[in-house]
PDB file of C-alpha atoms in Angstrom:
ATOM      1  CA  UNK A   1     -14.945  60.889  43.260  1.00  0.00           C
ATOM      2  CA  UNK A   2     -12.403  63.365  41.881  1.00  0.00           C
ATOM      3  CA  UNK A   3     -13.176  66.002  39.283  1.00  0.00           C
ATOM      4  CA  UNK A   4     -10.434  67.416  37.094  1.00  0.00           C
ATOM      5  CA  UNK A   5     -10.720  70.523  34.955  1.00  0.00           C
ATOM      6  CA  UNK A   6      -7.963  71.490  32.527  1.00  0.00           C
ATOM      7  CA  UNK A   7      -7.367  74.926  31.074  1.00  0.00           C
ATOM      8  CA  UNK A   8      -4.667  76.895  29.306  1.00  0.00           C
ATOM      9  CA  UNK A   9      -4.546  75.243  25.922  1.00  0.00           C
ATOM     10  CA  UNK A  10      -4.381  77.231  22.735  1.00  0.00           C
ATOM     11  CA  UNK A  11      -2.529  77.866  19.513  1.00  0.00           C
ATOM     12  CA  UNK A  12       1.097  78.931  19.441  1.00  0.00           C
ATOM     13  CA  UNK A  13       3.922  79.068  16.963  1.00  0.00           C
ATOM     14  CA  UNK A  14       6.854  76.705  17.158  1.00  0.00           C
ATOM     15  CA  UNK A  15       9.309  77.811  19.806  1.00  0.00           C
ATOM     16  CA  UNK A  16       6.576  79.376  21.906  1.00  0.00           C
ATOM     17  CA  UNK A  17       5.325  78.529  25.378  1.00  0.00           C
ATOM     18  CA  UNK A  18       2.074  77.617  27.090  1.00  0.00           C
ATOM     19  CA  UNK A  19       1.095  76.725  30.615  1.00  0.00           C
ATOM     20  CA  UNK A  20      -1.643  74.196  31.228  1.00  0.00           C
ATOM     21  CA  UNK A  21      -3.529  74.009  34.513  1.00  0.00           C
ATOM     22  CA  UNK A  22      -5.530  71.175  36.037  1.00  0.00           C
ATOM     23  CA  UNK A  23      -7.712  71.958  39.026  1.00  0.00           C
ATOM     24  CA  UNK A  24      -8.823  69.021  41.153  1.00  0.00           C
ATOM     25  CA  UNK A  25     -11.875  68.899  43.393  1.00  0.00           C
ATOM     26  CA  UNK A  26     -13.796  66.300  45.349  1.00  0.00           C
ATOM     27  CA  UNK A  27     -12.078  63.446  47.161  1.00  0.00           C
ATOM     28  CA  UNK A  28      -8.558  64.531  46.268  1.00  0.00           C
ATOM     29  CA  UNK A  29      -7.158  63.041  49.484  1.00  0.00           C
ATOM     30  CA  UNK A  30      -7.705  59.618  47.937  1.00  0.00           C
ATOM     31  CA  UNK A  31      -5.129  60.303  45.218  1.00  0.00           C
ATOM     32  CA  UNK A  32      -1.337  60.523  45.385  1.00  0.00           C
ATOM     33  CA  UNK A  33      -0.410  60.787  41.721  1.00  0.00           C
ATOM     34  CA  UNK A  34      -1.347  63.255  39.014  1.00  0.00           C
ATOM     35  CA  UNK A  35      -0.227  63.266  35.437  1.00  0.00           C
ATOM     36  CA  UNK A  36      -0.483  64.826  32.026  1.00  0.00           C
ATOM     37  CA  UNK A  37      -1.212  62.732  28.970  1.00  0.00           C
ATOM     38  CA  UNK A  38      -1.736  63.690  25.343  1.00  0.00           C
ATOM     39  CA  UNK A  39      -3.278  62.237  22.237  1.00  0.00           C
ATOM     40  CA  UNK A  40      -2.706  63.479  18.720  1.00  0.00           C
ATOM     41  CA  UNK A  41      -5.108  62.667  15.877  1.00  0.00           C
ATOM     42  CA  UNK A  42      -4.532  59.146  14.609  1.00  0.00           C
ATOM     43  CA  UNK A  43      -2.065  58.351  17.374  1.00  0.00           C
ATOM     44  CA  UNK A  44      -2.235  56.498  20.642  1.00  0.00           C
ATOM     45  CA  UNK A  45      -2.421  58.375  23.895  1.00  0.00           C
ATOM     46  CA  UNK A  46       0.944  58.834  25.567  1.00  0.00           C
ATOM     47  CA  UNK A  47       2.095  59.863  28.991  1.00  0.00           C
ATOM     48  CA  UNK A  48       3.821  63.232  29.141  1.00  0.00           C
ATOM     49  CA  UNK A  49       4.667  63.839  32.793  1.00  0.00           C
ATOM     50  CA  UNK A  50       3.580  62.817  36.261  1.00  0.00           C
ATOM     51  CA  UNK A  51       4.044  64.076  39.789  1.00  0.00           C
ATOM     52  CA  UNK A  52       3.667  62.458  43.182  1.00  0.00           C
ATOM     53  CA  UNK A  53       1.469  64.790  45.194  1.00  0.00           C
ATOM     54  CA  UNK A  54       3.118  63.772  48.445  1.00  0.00           C
ATOM     55  CA  UNK A  55       6.838  63.925  47.817  1.00  0.00           C
ATOM     56  CA  UNK A  56       6.770  65.919  44.569  1.00  0.00           C
ATOM     57  CA  UNK A  57       8.757  63.398  42.541  1.00  0.00           C
ATOM     58  CA  UNK A  58       8.388  64.121  38.842  1.00  0.00           C
ATOM     59  CA  UNK A  59       8.814  61.965  35.744  1.00  0.00           C
ATOM     60  CA  UNK A  60       8.809  62.930  32.073  1.00  0.00           C
ATOM     61  CA  UNK A  61       8.679  61.193  28.763  1.00  0.00           C
ATOM     62  CA  UNK A  62      11.966  61.572  26.887  1.00  0.00           C
ATOM     63  CA  UNK A  63      10.577  63.791  24.134  1.00  0.00           C
ATOM     64  CA  UNK A  64       9.674  66.607  26.543  1.00  0.00           C
ATOM     65  CA  UNK A  65      12.563  66.477  28.990  1.00  0.00           C
ATOM     66  CA  UNK A  66      14.186  69.874  29.319  1.00  0.00           C
ATOM     67  CA  UNK A  67      11.217  71.595  27.656  1.00  0.00           C
ATOM     68  CA  UNK A  68       8.243  70.779  29.894  1.00  0.00           C
ATOM     69  CA  UNK A  69       7.921  71.174  33.654  1.00  0.00           C
ATOM     70  CA  UNK A  70       5.171  69.678  35.800  1.00  0.00           C
ATOM     71  CA  UNK A  71       4.469  71.312  39.130  1.00  0.00           C
ATOM     72  CA  UNK A  72       1.957  71.170  41.949  1.00  0.00           C
ATOM     73  CA  UNK A  73       0.235  73.720  44.140  1.00  0.00           C
ATOM     74  CA  UNK A  74      -1.187  71.633  46.951  1.00  0.00           C
ATOM     75  CA  UNK A  75      -3.072  74.537  48.481  1.00  0.00           C
ATOM     76  CA  UNK A  76      -4.952  75.107  45.230  1.00  0.00           C
ATOM     77  CA  UNK A  77      -5.155  71.381  44.420  1.00  0.00           C
ATOM     78  CA  UNK A  78      -3.849  72.271  41.004  1.00  0.00           C
ATOM     79  CA  UNK A  79      -1.092  70.911  38.822  1.00  0.00           C
ATOM     80  CA  UNK A  80       0.547  72.773  35.993  1.00  0.00           C
ATOM     81  CA  UNK A  81       2.431  71.847  32.856  1.00  0.00           C
ATOM     82  CA  UNK A  82       4.767  74.561  31.690  1.00  0.00           C
ATOM     83  CA  UNK A  83       5.620  73.878  28.063  1.00  0.00           C
ATOM     84  CA  UNK A  84       8.478  75.716  26.377  1.00  0.00           C
ATOM     85  CA  UNK A  85      10.235  75.403  23.025  1.00  0.00           C
ATOM     86  CA  UNK A  86       7.076  73.907  21.641  1.00  0.00           C
ATOM     87  CA  UNK A  87       7.262  71.878  18.457  1.00  0.00           C
ATOM     88  CA  UNK A  88       4.558  71.008  15.915  1.00  0.00           C
ATOM     89  CA  UNK A  89       4.773  67.398  17.112  1.00  0.00           C
ATOM     90  CA  UNK A  90       3.554  68.564  20.531  1.00  0.00           C
ATOM     91  CA  UNK A  91       0.161  69.281  18.941  1.00  0.00           C
ATOM     92  CA  UNK A  92      -2.415  67.146  20.724  1.00  0.00           C
ATOM     93  CA  UNK A  93      -5.296  67.094  23.153  1.00  0.00           C
ATOM     94  CA  UNK A  94      -3.775  67.217  26.615  1.00  0.00           C
ATOM     95  CA  UNK A  95      -5.480  65.437  29.490  1.00  0.00           C
ATOM     96  CA  UNK A  96      -4.967  65.579  33.220  1.00  0.00           C
ATOM     97  CA  UNK A  97      -5.387  62.434  35.310  1.00  0.00           C
ATOM     98  CA  UNK A  98      -5.296  61.460  38.987  1.00  0.00           C
ATOM     99  CA  UNK A  99      -5.266  58.268  41.036  1.00  0.00           C
ATOM    100  CA  UNK A 100      -3.581  56.504  43.920  1.00  0.00           C
ATOM    101  CA  UNK A 101      -0.720  54.078  43.340  1.00  0.00           C
ATOM    102  CA  UNK A 102       1.548  52.186  45.688  1.00  0.00           C
ATOM    103  CA  UNK A 103       4.713  53.113  43.819  1.00  0.00           C
ATOM    104  CA  UNK A 104       5.609  55.041  40.642  1.00  0.00           C
ATOM    105  CA  UNK A 105       3.124  57.492  39.187  1.00  0.00           C
ATOM    106  CA  UNK A 106       4.437  57.055  35.613  1.00  0.00           C
ATOM    107  CA  UNK A 107       3.723  55.824  33.047  1.00  0.00           C
ATOM    108  CA  UNK A 108       0.614  53.864  34.054  1.00  0.00           C
ATOM    109  CA  UNK A 109      -0.962  54.958  30.798  1.00  0.00           C
ATOM    110  CA  UNK A 110      -4.294  53.218  31.152  1.00  0.00           C
ATOM    111  CA  UNK A 111      -4.355  52.845  34.902  1.00  0.00           C
ATOM    112  CA  UNK A 112      -5.410  56.286  36.046  1.00  0.00           C
ATOM    113  CA  UNK A 113      -8.992  56.334  37.267  1.00  0.00           C
ATOM    114  CA  UNK A 114      -9.899  60.020  37.074  1.00  0.00           C
ATOM    115  CA  UNK A 115      -9.572  62.081  33.903  1.00  0.00           C
ATOM    116  CA  UNK A 116     -10.308  65.616  32.835  1.00  0.00           C
ATOM    117  CA  UNK A 117     -12.065  66.601  29.638  1.00  0.00           C
ATOM    118  CA  UNK A 118      -8.888  67.727  27.893  1.00  0.00           C
ATOM    119  CA  UNK A 119      -7.501  70.959  26.500  1.00  0.00           C
ATOM    120  CA  UNK A 120      -6.224  71.366  22.946  1.00  0.00           C
ATOM    121  CA  UNK A 121      -2.687  72.475  22.200  1.00  0.00           C
ATOM    122  CA  UNK A 122      -1.838  73.364  18.610  1.00  0.00           C
ATOM    123  CA  UNK A 123       1.690  74.289  17.562  1.00  0.00           C
ATOM    124  CA  UNK A 124       2.202  75.692  14.085  1.00  0.00           C
ATOM    125  CA  UNK A 125       5.488  75.705  12.211  1.00  0.00           C
TER     126      UNK A 125
END
């Protein structure tokens, strides 16, 4: 079992920055992929970014490329999502997820087994 706890959400004006954190605990050695997903009210959940915990390969959805950066601190078993140049359309509940896959970590939207409780990000114009 893997437990994920997100933090770092909040309210920010457009153009601002936030950094989300996701701390993993439990049987983390059974996972090799971690990702960030988001869901806005009335919209479907979408993948934002993912990282392979072994090799560090990262993948991003097109709408956040160049603005968001996913990173991993293996010693702390924590991943981060640095979000810059935030836009109102980035407003959503952001979730962290983890699992083990034989190849790509992204998008695998509904395939991740372990999920955090989410952290809200609100961007005002």
